[in-house]
Amino acid sequence: MIIIRHLLLFLSLVFLLAGCVPNEFRFENRANQNISQAEVLVKEDERIKGAAALFYDDHLIVGIRVKTFSRFNKTKIASELETSLKELYPELSVLVSADSKILTETTKLILTSKDEDVKEDIHELIALVEEQT
Amino acid sequence: MDKEKYAKIEQSITPTTPILKNVFRAFITGGTICLIAQFIAVFYMTFFNFTERTASNPTVATMIFISMLLTGFGLYKKIGQFGGAGGAVPITGFGNAVISAAIEHKTEGYVLGVGGNMFKLAGSVILFGVFSAFLVALVKTILVKLGVATW
């Protein structure tokens, strides 16, 4: 019984500490674009606390994490950012999403150096975001 | 014995409801259930092609399935006794209401017993759930049309 209590205490501590993941801004340029403008735009938005952006070929995919109390407007924040990025990079197909799936998948794409399947993965992510169900 | 005297005796005998304790227990129980659901949602998002929005459907189904199993094994009543509303309000309470009614009326036969009484408790949940969802959707549609909110 004491062991179970200790284990429960330990597990709850681990669960609580799991929330202390640092919020990072990752920007990856694989398309020969000037990414500093996008970097400034995303970092200066006070409602955004973390982001992963990947410039690849003719695509720009951005996953954002918004601050807790801005979560009610996360779709709006993402669409606002998407509009601004489209103005900055009119030649790119821009996708911005506040969905955590997009953020984790974009981070994965940035961290894995394999270049062959990236385009396919980006298309899959676009299809996921556009899914209506 | 007059009414006032009766009320006085009744008040002195009735044990006081530990409201704060109940609220705390409900908070912990409901919170733990939601924490488990969050883990399941993250699991679906990590290992399957679900987004934050679409992962809620399989998560709800899984939580109902787990609560049905726990009800069948007689464990959910312990959670309910400890957590009160914390065990009843989340979607797991719905699964519990369906299965407990089914188990209770099993002796009356599968069709008229289980089939007829399964949604005895959960029926009101479905009715008022659908009705309130309709009202919320109506309000949201009006707000979207007015340009106050977005989908």
Coordinates of C-alpha atoms in Angstrom, one line a residue:
Chain A
M1 CA 0.0 0.0 0.0
I2 CA 2.8 2.4 0.9
I3 CA 4.6 1.5 -2.3
I4 CA 1.5 2.3 -4.3
R5 CA 1.1 5.7 -2.5
H6 CA 4.7 6.5 -3.2
L7 CA 4.3 5.5 -6.8
L8 CA 1.2 7.6 -7.2
L9 CA 3.0 10.6 -5.7
F10 CA 5.9 10.1 -8.0
L11 CA 3.7 9.7 -11.1
S12 CA 1.7 12.8 -10.2
L13 CA 4.9 14.7 -9.8
V14 CA 6.1 13.4 -13.2
F15 CA 2.7 14.4 -14.8
L16 CA 2.9 17.9 -13.3
L17 CA 6.5 18.3 -14.4
A18 CA 5.6 17.2 -17.9
G19 CA 3.8 20.5 -18.3
C20 CA 7.1 22.3 -18.0
V21 CA 8.1 21.7 -21.6
P22 CA 9.8 24.9 -23.0
N23 CA 7.9 26.7 -25.6
E24 CA 10.3 27.2 -28.5
F25 CA 10.3 29.0 -31.8
R26 CA 11.8 26.9 -34.6
F27 CA 12.3 28.2 -38.1
E28 CA 13.8 26.1 -40.9
N29 CA 14.6 27.4 -44.3
R30 CA 14.8 24.8 -47.1
A31 CA 13.5 27.1 -49.9
N32 CA 16.0 29.9 -50.2
Q33 CA 13.6 32.5 -48.8
N34 CA 14.3 35.4 -46.5
I35 CA 12.8 34.0 -43.3
S36 CA 13.7 36.9 -41.0
Q37 CA 10.4 38.7 -41.8
A38 CA 8.3 35.7 -40.8
E39 CA 10.4 35.2 -37.7
V40 CA 9.8 38.8 -36.6
L41 CA 6.1 38.6 -37.4
V42 CA 5.6 35.4 -35.3
K43 CA 7.8 36.3 -32.4
E44 CA 6.3 39.8 -32.0
D45 CA 2.8 38.5 -31.7
E46 CA 2.3 38.4 -27.9
R47 CA -0.5 35.9 -28.1
I48 CA 1.8 33.2 -29.6
K49 CA 4.1 31.4 -27.1
G50 CA 5.6 28.8 -29.5
A51 CA 5.9 28.1 -33.2
A52 CA 7.5 25.8 -35.7
A53 CA 7.8 27.1 -39.3
L54 CA 9.1 25.2 -42.3
F55 CA 9.9 26.7 -45.6
Y56 CA 10.1 23.9 -48.1
D57 CA 10.0 24.3 -51.9
D58 CA 6.9 26.4 -52.6
H59 CA 5.3 25.7 -49.2
L60 CA 5.4 27.5 -45.9
I61 CA 3.9 25.5 -43.1
V62 CA 3.5 27.0 -39.6
G63 CA 2.3 25.4 -36.5
I64 CA 1.7 27.7 -33.5
R65 CA 1.0 27.3 -29.8
V66 CA -1.1 30.2 -28.4
K67 CA -1.1 31.4 -24.8
T68 CA -3.7 29.8 -22.6
F69 CA -6.2 32.6 -22.5
S70 CA -5.9 33.2 -26.2
R71 CA -6.9 29.7 -26.9
F72 CA -10.5 30.8 -27.3
N73 CA -9.5 32.7 -30.4
K74 CA -6.8 30.4 -31.7
T75 CA -8.5 29.9 -35.1
K76 CA -8.7 33.6 -35.5
I77 CA -5.1 34.2 -34.5
A78 CA -4.0 31.5 -37.0
S79 CA -6.0 32.9 -39.9
E80 CA -4.7 36.5 -39.1
L81 CA -1.1 35.2 -39.1
E82 CA -1.8 33.3 -42.3
T83 CA -3.1 36.4 -44.1
S84 CA 0.0 38.4 -43.0
L85 CA 2.4 35.7 -44.1
K86 CA 0.6 35.4 -47.5
E87 CA 1.2 39.1 -47.9
L88 CA 4.9 38.7 -47.1
Y89 CA 5.4 35.6 -49.2
P90 CA 2.9 35.8 -52.1
E91 CA 4.8 33.2 -54.1
L92 CA 4.4 30.5 -51.4
S93 CA 1.5 28.3 -50.5
V94 CA 1.1 29.2 -46.8
L95 CA -0.6 27.1 -44.1
V96 CA -0.9 28.3 -40.5
S97 CA -2.6 26.2 -37.9
A98 CA -3.0 26.5 -34.1
D99 CA -3.7 22.7 -33.9
S100 CA -1.1 21.0 -31.8
K101 CA -0.9 18.1 -34.3
I102 CA 0.4 20.5 -36.9
L103 CA 2.9 21.9 -34.5
T104 CA 4.3 18.5 -33.5
E105 CA 4.4 17.2 -37.0
T106 CA 6.1 20.4 -38.3
T107 CA 8.7 20.1 -35.5
K108 CA 9.2 16.5 -36.5
L109 CA 9.7 17.5 -40.1
I110 CA 12.3 20.1 -39.1
L111 CA 14.2 17.7 -36.8
T112 CA 14.3 14.8 -39.3
S113 CA 16.8 15.6 -41.9
K114 CA 15.4 13.2 -44.6
D115 CA 14.4 15.4 -47.5
E116 CA 12.6 13.0 -49.8
D117 CA 9.3 12.6 -48.1
V118 CA 8.9 16.1 -46.8
K119 CA 6.6 17.3 -49.6
E120 CA 4.4 14.3 -49.3
D121 CA 4.2 14.9 -45.5
I122 CA 3.3 18.5 -46.0
H123 CA 0.5 17.5 -48.4
E124 CA -0.8 15.1 -45.8
L125 CA -0.8 17.8 -43.1
I126 CA -2.7 20.2 -45.5
A127 CA -5.3 17.5 -46.1
L128 CA -5.6 16.9 -42.3
V129 CA -6.2 20.6 -41.6
E130 CA -8.7 20.9 -44.4
E131 CA -10.7 17.8 -43.3
Q132 CA -14.2 18.8 -42.5
T133 CA -15.3 15.9 -40.2
Chain B
M1 CA -45.5 18.0 17.7
D2 CA -45.8 21.3 15.8
K3 CA -44.0 22.1 12.6
E4 CA -41.3 24.3 14.0
K5 CA -40.4 21.9 16.7
Y6 CA -40.2 19.1 14.2
A7 CA -38.0 21.2 11.9
K8 CA -35.6 22.0 14.8
I9 CA -35.2 18.3 15.7
E10 CA -34.8 17.4 12.1
Q11 CA -32.1 20.1 11.7
S12 CA -30.2 19.0 14.8
I13 CA -30.2 15.3 13.7
T14 CA -29.4 15.7 10.0
P15 CA -25.6 15.6 9.5
T16 CA -24.1 18.7 7.9
T17 CA -23.0 18.3 4.3
P18 CA -19.3 18.7 4.0
I19 CA -19.6 20.9 0.9
L20 CA -15.9 21.9 0.6
K21 CA -14.8 18.3 1.0
N22 CA -17.3 17.2 -1.6
V23 CA -16.3 20.0 -4.0
F24 CA -12.6 19.1 -3.6
R25 CA -13.2 15.4 -4.2
A26 CA -15.4 16.2 -7.3
F27 CA -12.6 18.4 -8.6
I28 CA -9.9 15.8 -8.1
T29 CA -12.0 13.0 -9.6
G30 CA -13.3 15.0 -12.6
G31 CA -9.9 16.4 -13.2
T32 CA -8.2 13.0 -13.1
I33 CA -10.8 11.6 -15.6
C34 CA -10.1 14.6 -17.9
L35 CA -6.3 14.1 -17.5
I36 CA -6.7 10.5 -18.6
A37 CA -8.9 11.6 -21.5
Q38 CA -6.2 14.1 -22.4
F39 CA -3.6 11.4 -22.5
I40 CA -5.8 9.3 -24.8
A41 CA -6.3 12.3 -27.1
V42 CA -2.6 12.9 -27.3
F43 CA -2.1 9.2 -28.0
Y44 CA -4.6 9.4 -30.9
M45 CA -2.9 12.5 -32.2
T46 CA 0.6 11.0 -31.9
F47 CA 0.0 7.6 -33.4
F48 CA -2.9 8.2 -35.8
N49 CA -3.9 10.8 -38.3
F50 CA -6.1 12.8 -35.9
T51 CA -5.8 16.5 -35.3
E52 CA -6.7 18.2 -32.0
R53 CA -10.2 18.8 -33.3
T54 CA -10.9 15.3 -34.7
A55 CA -9.2 13.4 -31.9
S56 CA -12.1 14.3 -29.6
N57 CA -14.4 11.7 -31.2
P58 CA -12.3 8.5 -30.6
T59 CA -11.3 9.9 -27.2
V60 CA -14.9 10.2 -26.1
A61 CA -15.7 6.7 -27.5
T62 CA -12.7 5.3 -25.6
M63 CA -13.6 7.0 -22.3
I64 CA -17.2 5.6 -22.6
F65 CA -15.9 2.1 -23.3
I66 CA -13.5 2.3 -20.3
S67 CA -16.3 3.5 -18.0
M68 CA -18.6 0.7 -19.3
L69 CA -15.9 -1.9 -18.4
L70 CA -15.4 -0.3 -15.0
T71 CA -19.2 -0.3 -14.4
G72 CA -19.4 -4.0 -15.4
F73 CA -16.6 -4.9 -13.0
G74 CA -18.2 -2.9 -10.2
L75 CA -15.4 -0.3 -9.9
Y76 CA -17.1 2.8 -11.2
K77 CA -19.5 2.9 -8.3
K78 CA -16.5 3.3 -6.0
I79 CA -15.3 6.2 -8.1
G80 CA -18.8 7.7 -8.0
Q81 CA -19.1 7.3 -4.2
F82 CA -15.7 9.1 -3.8
G83 CA -16.0 11.8 -6.4
G84 CA -19.8 12.4 -6.6
A85 CA -20.5 14.9 -9.4
G86 CA -16.8 14.5 -10.5
G87 CA -17.6 11.0 -11.6
A88 CA -21.1 11.7 -13.0
V89 CA -20.6 14.9 -15.0
P90 CA -17.8 13.8 -17.4
I91 CA -18.8 11.6 -20.4
T92 CA -17.8 8.5 -18.3
G93 CA -20.9 9.1 -16.2
F94 CA -23.0 8.6 -19.3
G95 CA -21.4 5.1 -20.0
N96 CA -22.0 4.3 -16.3
A97 CA -25.7 5.3 -16.5
V98 CA -26.3 3.1 -19.6
I99 CA -24.6 0.0 -18.4
S100 CA -25.8 0.1 -14.8
A101 CA -29.4 0.3 -16.0
A102 CA -28.7 -2.6 -18.4
I103 CA -27.3 -4.7 -15.6
E104 CA -30.1 -3.8 -13.3
H105 CA -32.8 -4.9 -15.7
K106 CA -31.0 -8.0 -17.1
T107 CA -33.3 -10.3 -15.1
E108 CA -36.3 -9.0 -17.1
G109 CA -35.0 -10.4 -20.3
Y110 CA -32.7 -9.0 -23.1
V111 CA -35.4 -7.3 -25.2
L112 CA -37.9 -5.8 -22.7
G113 CA -35.4 -5.8 -19.8
V114 CA -32.0 -4.7 -21.1
G115 CA -33.2 -3.2 -24.4
G116 CA -36.2 -1.4 -22.9
N117 CA -34.5 0.0 -19.9
M118 CA -30.9 0.6 -21.0
F119 CA -31.6 4.3 -21.8
K120 CA -33.9 4.9 -18.8
L121 CA -31.3 7.2 -17.1
A122 CA -29.2 8.1 -20.2
G123 CA -32.3 8.9 -22.2
S124 CA -32.7 12.3 -20.4
V125 CA -29.0 13.0 -21.0
I126 CA -29.4 12.4 -24.7
L127 CA -32.7 14.4 -24.9
F128 CA -31.4 17.5 -23.0
G129 CA -27.9 17.1 -24.5
V130 CA -29.3 17.2 -28.1
F131 CA -31.7 20.1 -27.1
S132 CA -28.9 22.2 -25.5
A133 CA -26.6 21.5 -28.4
F134 CA -29.4 22.8 -30.7
L135 CA -29.7 25.9 -28.7
V136 CA -26.0 26.5 -28.5
A137 CA -25.7 26.0 -32.3
L138 CA -28.6 28.4 -32.8
V139 CA -26.9 31.1 -30.7
K140 CA -23.5 30.5 -32.4
T141 CA -25.1 30.7 -35.9
I142 CA -26.7 34.0 -35.0
L143 CA -23.4 35.4 -33.6
V144 CA -21.5 34.2 -36.7
K145 CA -24.1 35.8 -39.0
L146 CA -23.7 39.1 -37.0
G147 CA -20.0 38.9 -37.3
V148 CA -19.3 38.7 -33.5
A149 CA -17.8 35.2 -33.5
T150 CA -16.1 32.9 -36.0
W151 CA -16.6 29.1 -36.5

